[in-house]
mmCIF file of N, CA and C in Angstrom:
data_model
loop_
_atom_site.group_PDB
_atom_site.id
_atom_site.type_symbol
_atom_site.label_atom_id
_atom_site.label_comp_id
_atom_site.label_asym_id
_atom_site.label_seq_id
_atom_site.Cartn_x
_atom_site.Cartn_y
_atom_site.Cartn_z
ATOM 1 N N MET A 1 9.376 12.114 -22.129
ATOM 2 C CA MET A 1 10.399 11.866 -21.127
ATOM 3 C C MET A 1 11.612 11.262 -21.817
ATOM 4 N N ASN A 2 12.764 11.797 -21.482
ATOM 5 C CA ASN A 2 14.030 11.291 -21.979
ATOM 6 C C ASN A 2 14.667 10.502 -20.836
ATOM 7 N N ILE A 3 14.649 9.185 -20.938
ATOM 8 C CA ILE A 3 15.062 8.325 -19.816
ATOM 9 C C ILE A 3 16.490 8.613 -19.374
ATOM 10 N N SER A 4 17.401 8.785 -20.307
ATOM 11 C CA SER A 4 18.800 9.004 -19.903
ATOM 12 C C SER A 4 18.987 10.360 -19.235
ATOM 13 N N ARG A 5 18.120 11.320 -19.545
ATOM 14 C CA ARG A 5 18.235 12.651 -18.943
ATOM 15 C C ARG A 5 17.373 12.785 -17.700
ATOM 16 N N ASP A 6 16.177 12.179 -17.704
ATOM 17 C CA ASP A 6 15.175 12.455 -16.680
ATOM 18 C C ASP A 6 15.142 11.453 -15.534
ATOM 19 N N ILE A 7 15.946 10.413 -15.580
ATOM 20 C CA ILE A 7 16.075 9.489 -14.450
ATOM 21 C C ILE A 7 17.500 9.624 -13.942
ATOM 22 N N GLN A 8 17.603 10.104 -12.711
ATOM 23 C CA GLN A 8 18.911 10.427 -12.142
ATOM 24 C C GLN A 8 19.052 9.822 -10.752
ATOM 25 N N PRO A 9 20.259 9.404 -10.404
ATOM 26 C CA PRO A 9 20.460 8.936 -9.035
ATOM 27 C C PRO A 9 20.383 10.109 -8.045
ATOM 28 N N MET A 10 19.931 9.804 -6.851
ATOM 29 C CA MET A 10 19.831 10.808 -5.795
ATOM 30 C C MET A 10 21.180 11.497 -5.571
ATOM 31 N N SER A 11 22.248 10.762 -5.749
ATOM 32 C CA SER A 11 23.580 11.350 -5.535
ATOM 33 C C SER A 11 23.839 12.513 -6.489
ATOM 34 N N ASN A 12 23.321 12.451 -7.720
ATOM 35 C CA ASN A 12 23.473 13.584 -8.637
ATOM 36 C C ASN A 12 22.755 14.809 -8.101
ATOM 37 N N PHE A 13 21.576 14.596 -7.545
ATOM 38 C CA PHE A 13 20.828 15.722 -6.980
ATOM 39 C C PHE A 13 21.562 16.296 -5.767
ATOM 40 N N LYS A 14 22.150 15.431 -4.958
ATOM 41 C CA LYS A 14 22.894 15.917 -3.789
ATOM 42 C C LYS A 14 24.121 16.717 -4.211
ATOM 43 N N ARG A 15 24.796 16.254 -5.281
ATOM 44 C CA ARG A 15 26.013 16.934 -5.744
ATOM 45 C C ARG A 15 25.718 18.193 -6.548
ATOM 46 N N GLN A 16 24.683 18.137 -7.377
ATOM 47 C CA GLN A 16 24.425 19.245 -8.296
ATOM 48 C C GLN A 16 22.930 19.609 -8.339
ATOM 49 N N PRO A 17 22.385 20.048 -7.213
ATOM 50 C CA PRO A 17 20.944 20.343 -7.210
ATOM 51 C C PRO A 17 20.570 21.439 -8.210
ATOM 52 N N GLN A 18 21.408 22.452 -8.348
ATOM 53 C CA GLN A 18 21.079 23.551 -9.260
ATOM 54 C C GLN A 18 21.005 23.080 -10.710
ATOM 55 N N LYS A 19 21.849 22.119 -11.068
ATOM 56 C CA LYS A 19 21.833 21.594 -12.435
ATOM 57 C C LYS A 19 20.485 20.914 -12.730
ATOM 58 N N LEU A 20 20.010 20.096 -11.797
ATOM 59 C CA LEU A 20 18.729 19.420 -12.027
ATOM 60 C C LEU A 20 17.559 20.394 -11.958
ATOM 61 N N LEU A 21 17.650 21.400 -11.093
ATOM 62 C CA LEU A 21 16.596 22.408 -11.039
ATOM 63 C C LEU A 21 16.542 23.211 -12.341
ATOM 64 N N GLN A 22 17.695 23.495 -12.896
ATOM 65 C CA GLN A 22 17.735 24.198 -14.177
ATOM 66 C C GLN A 22 17.147 23.324 -15.283
ATOM 67 N N GLN A 23 17.445 22.022 -15.228
ATOM 68 C CA GLN A 23 16.862 21.088 -16.193
ATOM 69 C C GLN A 23 15.338 21.109 -16.109
ATOM 70 N N LEU A 24 14.802 21.134 -14.892
ATOM 71 C CA LEU A 24 13.350 21.224 -14.712
ATOM 72 C C LEU A 24 12.789 22.478 -15.378
ATOM 73 N N ARG A 25 13.458 23.591 -15.149
ATOM 74 C CA ARG A 25 12.996 24.857 -15.735
ATOM 75 C C ARG A 25 13.093 24.824 -17.254
ATOM 76 N N ASP A 26 14.179 24.257 -17.771
ATOM 77 C CA ASP A 26 14.401 24.249 -19.220
ATOM 78 C C ASP A 26 13.467 23.292 -19.960
ATOM 79 N N THR A 27 13.245 22.117 -19.406
ATOM 80 C CA THR A 27 12.488 21.092 -20.130
ATOM 81 C C THR A 27 11.021 21.013 -19.714
ATOM 82 N N GLY A 28 10.708 21.399 -18.473
ATOM 83 C CA GLY A 28 9.353 21.229 -17.967
ATOM 84 C C GLY A 28 9.002 19.781 -17.692
ATOM 85 N N GLU A 29 9.950 18.885 -17.882
ATOM 86 C CA GLU A 29 9.737 17.457 -17.655
ATOM 87 C C GLU A 29 10.147 17.086 -16.234
ATOM 88 N N PRO A 30 9.437 16.161 -15.607
ATOM 89 C CA PRO A 30 9.833 15.728 -14.263
ATOM 90 C C PRO A 30 11.154 14.975 -14.300
ATOM 91 N N VAL A 31 11.821 14.990 -13.170
ATOM 92 C CA VAL A 31 13.051 14.215 -13.001
ATOM 93 C C VAL A 31 12.762 13.154 -11.940
ATOM 94 N N ILE A 32 13.017 11.918 -12.276
ATOM 95 C CA ILE A 32 12.828 10.819 -11.336
ATOM 96 C C ILE A 32 14.158 10.556 -10.660
ATOM 97 N N LEU A 33 14.158 10.638 -9.342
ATOM 98 C CA LEU A 33 15.374 10.366 -8.582
ATOM 99 C C LEU A 33 15.329 8.924 -8.090
ATOM 100 N N THR A 34 16.460 8.258 -8.209
ATOM 101 C CA THR A 34 16.545 6.869 -7.771
ATOM 102 C C THR A 34 17.472 6.759 -6.565
ATOM 103 N N SER A 35 17.211 5.738 -5.779
ATOM 104 C CA SER A 35 18.070 5.401 -4.652
ATOM 105 C C SER A 35 18.324 3.902 -4.730
ATOM 106 N N ARG A 36 19.570 3.563 -4.852
ATOM 107 C CA ARG A 36 19.961 2.156 -5.007
ATOM 108 C C ARG A 36 19.266 1.508 -6.205
ATOM 109 N N GLY A 37 19.118 2.283 -7.264
ATOM 110 C CA GLY A 37 18.553 1.772 -8.498
ATOM 111 C C GLY A 37 17.039 1.715 -8.550
ATOM 112 N N GLU A 38 16.379 2.112 -7.471
ATOM 113 C CA GLU A 38 14.916 2.076 -7.414
ATOM 114 C C GLU A 38 14.362 3.498 -7.405
ATOM 115 N N PRO A 39 13.227 3.736 -8.059
ATOM 116 C CA PRO A 39 12.626 5.071 -8.011
ATOM 117 C C PRO A 39 12.356 5.481 -6.565
ATOM 118 N N ALA A 40 12.733 6.717 -6.217
ATOM 119 C CA ALA A 40 12.572 7.182 -4.840
ATOM 120 C C ALA A 40 11.764 8.472 -4.741
ATOM 121 N N ALA A 41 11.859 9.324 -5.762
ATOM 122 C CA ALA A 41 11.161 10.610 -5.702
ATOM 123 C C ALA A 41 11.029 11.167 -7.112
ATOM 124 N N VAL A 42 10.078 12.089 -7.251
ATOM 125 C CA VAL A 42 9.889 12.774 -8.523
ATOM 126 C C VAL A 42 9.988 14.270 -8.259
ATOM 127 N N LEU A 43 10.836 14.937 -9.027
ATOM 128 C CA LEU A 43 10.951 16.387 -8.945
ATOM 129 C C LEU A 43 10.130 17.000 -10.068
ATOM 130 N N LEU A 44 9.321 17.998 -9.720
ATOM 131 C CA LEU A 44 8.512 18.707 -10.701
ATOM 132 C C LEU A 44 8.785 20.195 -10.586
ATOM 133 N N ASP A 45 8.690 20.904 -11.709
ATOM 134 C CA ASP A 45 8.744 22.354 -11.612
ATOM 135 C C ASP A 45 7.425 22.829 -11.006
ATOM 136 N N VAL A 46 7.407 24.032 -10.509
ATOM 137 C CA VAL A 46 6.258 24.545 -9.782
ATOM 138 C C VAL A 46 5.009 24.581 -10.662
ATOM 139 N N ALA A 47 5.145 24.982 -11.908
ATOM 140 C CA ALA A 47 3.984 25.066 -12.799
ATOM 141 C C ALA A 47 3.371 23.684 -13.025
ATOM 142 N N SER A 48 4.194 22.677 -13.221
ATOM 143 C CA SER A 48 3.683 21.323 -13.427
ATOM 144 C C SER A 48 3.002 20.802 -12.175
ATOM 145 N N TYR A 49 3.582 21.085 -11.026
ATOM 146 C CA TYR A 49 2.965 20.660 -9.772
ATOM 147 C C TYR A 49 1.601 21.329 -9.604
ATOM 148 N N GLN A 50 1.527 22.634 -9.890
ATOM 149 C CA GLN A 50 0.256 23.350 -9.765
ATOM 150 C C GLN A 50 -0.790 22.762 -10.708
ATOM 151 N N GLU A 51 -0.370 22.393 -11.918
ATOM 152 C CA GLU A 51 -1.305 21.760 -12.857
ATOM 153 C C GLU A 51 -1.859 20.463 -12.269
ATOM 154 N N LEU A 52 -0.999 19.666 -11.651
ATOM 155 C CA LEU A 52 -1.456 18.414 -11.036
ATOM 156 C C LEU A 52 -2.430 18.675 -9.893
ATOM 157 N N VAL A 53 -2.122 19.660 -9.069
ATOM 158 C CA VAL A 53 -3.008 19.999 -7.953
ATOM 159 C C VAL A 53 -4.360 20.475 -8.482
ATOM 160 N N ASP A 54 -4.339 21.335 -9.503
ATOM 161 C CA ASP A 54 -5.589 21.830 -10.085
ATOM 162 C C ASP A 54 -6.387 20.690 -10.704
ATOM 163 N N LEU A 55 -5.711 19.799 -11.397
ATOM 164 C CA LEU A 55 -6.385 18.655 -12.012
ATOM 165 C C LEU A 55 -7.007 17.760 -10.946
ATOM 166 N N ARG A 56 -6.262 17.499 -9.872
ATOM 167 C CA ARG A 56 -6.799 16.694 -8.771
ATOM 168 C C ARG A 56 -8.053 17.330 -8.193
ATOM 169 N N ASP A 57 -8.012 18.649 -8.006
ATOM 170 C CA ASP A 57 -9.169 19.347 -7.449
ATOM 171 C C ASP A 57 -10.375 19.245 -8.378
ATOM 172 N N ARG A 58 -10.145 19.383 -9.685
ATOM 173 C CA ARG A 58 -11.257 19.272 -10.647
ATOM 174 C C ARG A 58 -11.832 17.863 -10.643
ATOM 175 N N VAL A 59 -10.961 16.862 -10.592
ATOM 176 C CA VAL A 59 -11.432 15.473 -10.575
ATOM 177 C C VAL A 59 -12.249 15.208 -9.315
ATOM 178 N N GLN A 60 -11.769 15.690 -8.172
ATOM 179 C CA GLN A 60 -12.519 15.500 -6.933
ATOM 180 C C GLN A 60 -13.878 16.182 -7.001
ATOM 181 N N ALA A 61 -13.943 17.358 -7.600
ATOM 182 C CA ALA A 61 -15.226 18.055 -7.747
ATOM 183 C C ALA A 61 -16.149 17.255 -8.663
ATOM 184 N N MET A 62 -15.607 16.717 -9.742
ATOM 185 C CA MET A 62 -16.420 15.918 -10.664
ATOM 186 C C MET A 62 -16.935 14.659 -9.975
ATOM 187 N N ILE A 63 -16.114 14.048 -9.154
ATOM 188 C CA ILE A 63 -16.543 12.861 -8.405
ATOM 189 C C ILE A 63 -17.684 13.236 -7.462
ATOM 190 N N GLY A 64 -17.560 14.380 -6.792
ATOM 191 C CA GLY A 64 -18.622 14.832 -5.894
ATOM 192 C C GLY A 64 -19.929 15.085 -6.623
ATOM 193 N N VAL A 65 -19.839 15.696 -7.781
ATOM 194 C CA VAL A 65 -21.043 15.939 -8.580
ATOM 195 C C VAL A 65 -21.656 14.612 -9.006
ATOM 196 N N ARG A 66 -20.825 13.674 -9.463
ATOM 197 C CA ARG A 66 -21.324 12.360 -9.886
ATOM 198 C C ARG A 66 -22.004 11.648 -8.714
ATOM 199 N N GLU A 67 -21.397 11.695 -7.550
ATOM 200 C CA GLU A 67 -22.009 11.059 -6.381
ATOM 201 C C GLU A 67 -23.345 11.713 -6.038
ATOM 202 N N GLY A 68 -23.411 13.035 -6.150
ATOM 203 C CA GLY A 68 -24.665 13.739 -5.888
ATOM 204 C C GLY A 68 -25.748 13.350 -6.883
ATOM 205 N N LEU A 69 -25.378 13.262 -8.145
ATOM 206 C CA LEU A 69 -26.353 12.848 -9.160
ATOM 207 C C LEU A 69 -26.820 11.417 -8.911
ATOM 208 N N ASP A 70 -25.877 10.542 -8.560
ATOM 209 C CA ASP A 70 -26.252 9.154 -8.243
ATOM 210 C C ASP A 70 -27.204 9.104 -7.050
ATOM 211 N N ASP A 71 -26.926 9.928 -6.022
ATOM 212 C CA ASP A 71 -27.817 9.985 -4.850
ATOM 213 C C ASP A 71 -29.217 10.452 -5.247
ATOM 214 N N MET A 72 -29.266 11.451 -6.117
ATOM 215 C CA MET A 72 -30.576 11.940 -6.556
ATOM 216 C C MET A 72 -31.334 10.846 -7.300
ATOM 217 N N LYS A 73 -30.667 10.165 -8.198
ATOM 218 C CA LYS A 73 -31.321 9.100 -8.965
ATOM 219 C C LYS A 73 -31.807 7.974 -8.060
ATOM 220 N N ALA A 74 -31.060 7.712 -6.982
ATOM 221 C CA ALA A 74 -31.405 6.617 -6.075
ATOM 222 C C ALA A 74 -32.377 7.062 -4.982
ATOM 223 N N GLY A 75 -32.793 8.321 -5.020
ATOM 224 C CA GLY A 75 -33.739 8.807 -4.028
ATOM 225 C C GLY A 75 -33.113 9.109 -2.679
ATOM 226 N N ARG A 76 -31.798 9.298 -2.636
ATOM 227 C CA ARG A 76 -31.107 9.600 -1.377
ATOM 228 C C ARG A 76 -30.850 11.103 -1.250
ATOM 229 N N SER A 77 -31.872 11.890 -1.537
ATOM 230 C CA SER A 77 -31.718 13.338 -1.437
ATOM 231 C C SER A 77 -33.024 13.941 -0.948
ATOM 232 N N GLN A 78 -32.966 15.226 -0.631
ATOM 233 C CA GLN A 78 -34.173 15.912 -0.206
ATOM 234 C C GLN A 78 -34.194 17.284 -0.848
ATOM 235 N N SER A 79 -35.345 17.906 -0.845
ATOM 236 C CA SER A 79 -35.497 19.225 -1.473
ATOM 237 C C SER A 79 -34.778 20.284 -0.636
ATOM 238 N N LEU A 80 -34.556 21.422 -1.257
ATOM 239 C CA LEU A 80 -33.935 22.539 -0.568
ATOM 240 C C LEU A 80 -34.796 22.990 0.608
ATOM 241 N N GLU A 81 -36.115 22.985 0.408
ATOM 242 C CA GLU A 81 -37.029 23.384 1.477
ATOM 243 C C GLU A 81 -36.902 22.442 2.673
ATOM 244 N N GLU A 82 -36.828 21.135 2.398
ATOM 245 C CA GLU A 82 -36.665 20.160 3.490
ATOM 246 C C GLU A 82 -35.346 20.370 4.223
ATOM 247 N N THR A 83 -34.315 20.675 3.465
ATOM 248 C CA THR A 83 -33.009 20.906 4.075
ATOM 249 C C THR A 83 -33.052 22.122 4.986
ATOM 250 N N PHE A 84 -33.622 23.226 4.513
ATOM 251 C CA PHE A 84 -33.737 24.424 5.335
ATOM 252 C C PHE A 84 -34.584 24.162 6.577
ATOM 253 N N ARG A 85 -35.663 23.430 6.415
ATOM 254 C CA ARG A 85 -36.518 23.100 7.555
ATOM 255 C C ARG A 85 -35.716 22.302 8.588
ATOM 256 N N ASP A 86 -34.917 21.339 8.135
ATOM 257 C CA ASP A 86 -34.087 20.552 9.060
ATOM 258 C C ASP A 86 -33.081 21.428 9.785
ATOM 259 N N ILE A 87 -32.499 22.374 9.068
ATOM 260 C CA ILE A 87 -31.517 23.270 9.693
ATOM 261 C C ILE A 87 -32.203 24.131 10.762
ATOM 262 N N VAL A 88 -33.335 24.699 10.419
ATOM 263 C CA VAL A 88 -34.075 25.533 11.378
ATOM 264 C C VAL A 88 -34.454 24.709 12.599
ATOM 265 N N ASP A 89 -34.935 23.491 12.370
ATOM 266 C CA ASP A 89 -35.313 22.629 13.501
ATOM 267 C C ASP A 89 -34.117 22.356 14.399
ATOM 268 N N GLU A 90 -32.953 22.115 13.808
ATOM 269 C CA GLU A 90 -31.760 21.843 14.616
ATOM 270 C C GLU A 90 -31.338 23.064 15.403
ATOM 271 N N LEU A 91 -31.471 24.245 14.819
ATOM 272 C CA LEU A 91 -31.103 25.482 15.510
ATOM 273 C C LEU A 91 -32.043 25.762 16.680
ATOM 274 N N ARG A 92 -33.278 25.337 16.560
ATOM 275 C CA ARG A 92 -34.254 25.558 17.629
ATOM 276 C C ARG A 92 -34.015 24.636 18.823
ATOM 277 N N ASP A 93 -33.438 23.479 18.572
ATOM 278 C CA ASP A 93 -33.227 22.506 19.660
ATOM 279 C C ASP A 93 -32.103 22.892 20.577
#
């Protein structure tokens, strides 16, 4: 990140949105927009945003797997046969 290039006041984005969008495309680096000197928003190119979304999804899946493994170790699980039996019983009711 180049602080002098990648941190911009919101007014620059309002005046020259195409310039900052081109910067995103050229550098692939996020642009931090400030309002009254405080960080207010982050602009990302589409590819970088998609990478973040994909990474978030993978992390959430890994957390789910870890929780499932922890449940199995702690005895908070049941066999596939028991699960199917429970489903059939619920459908019959």
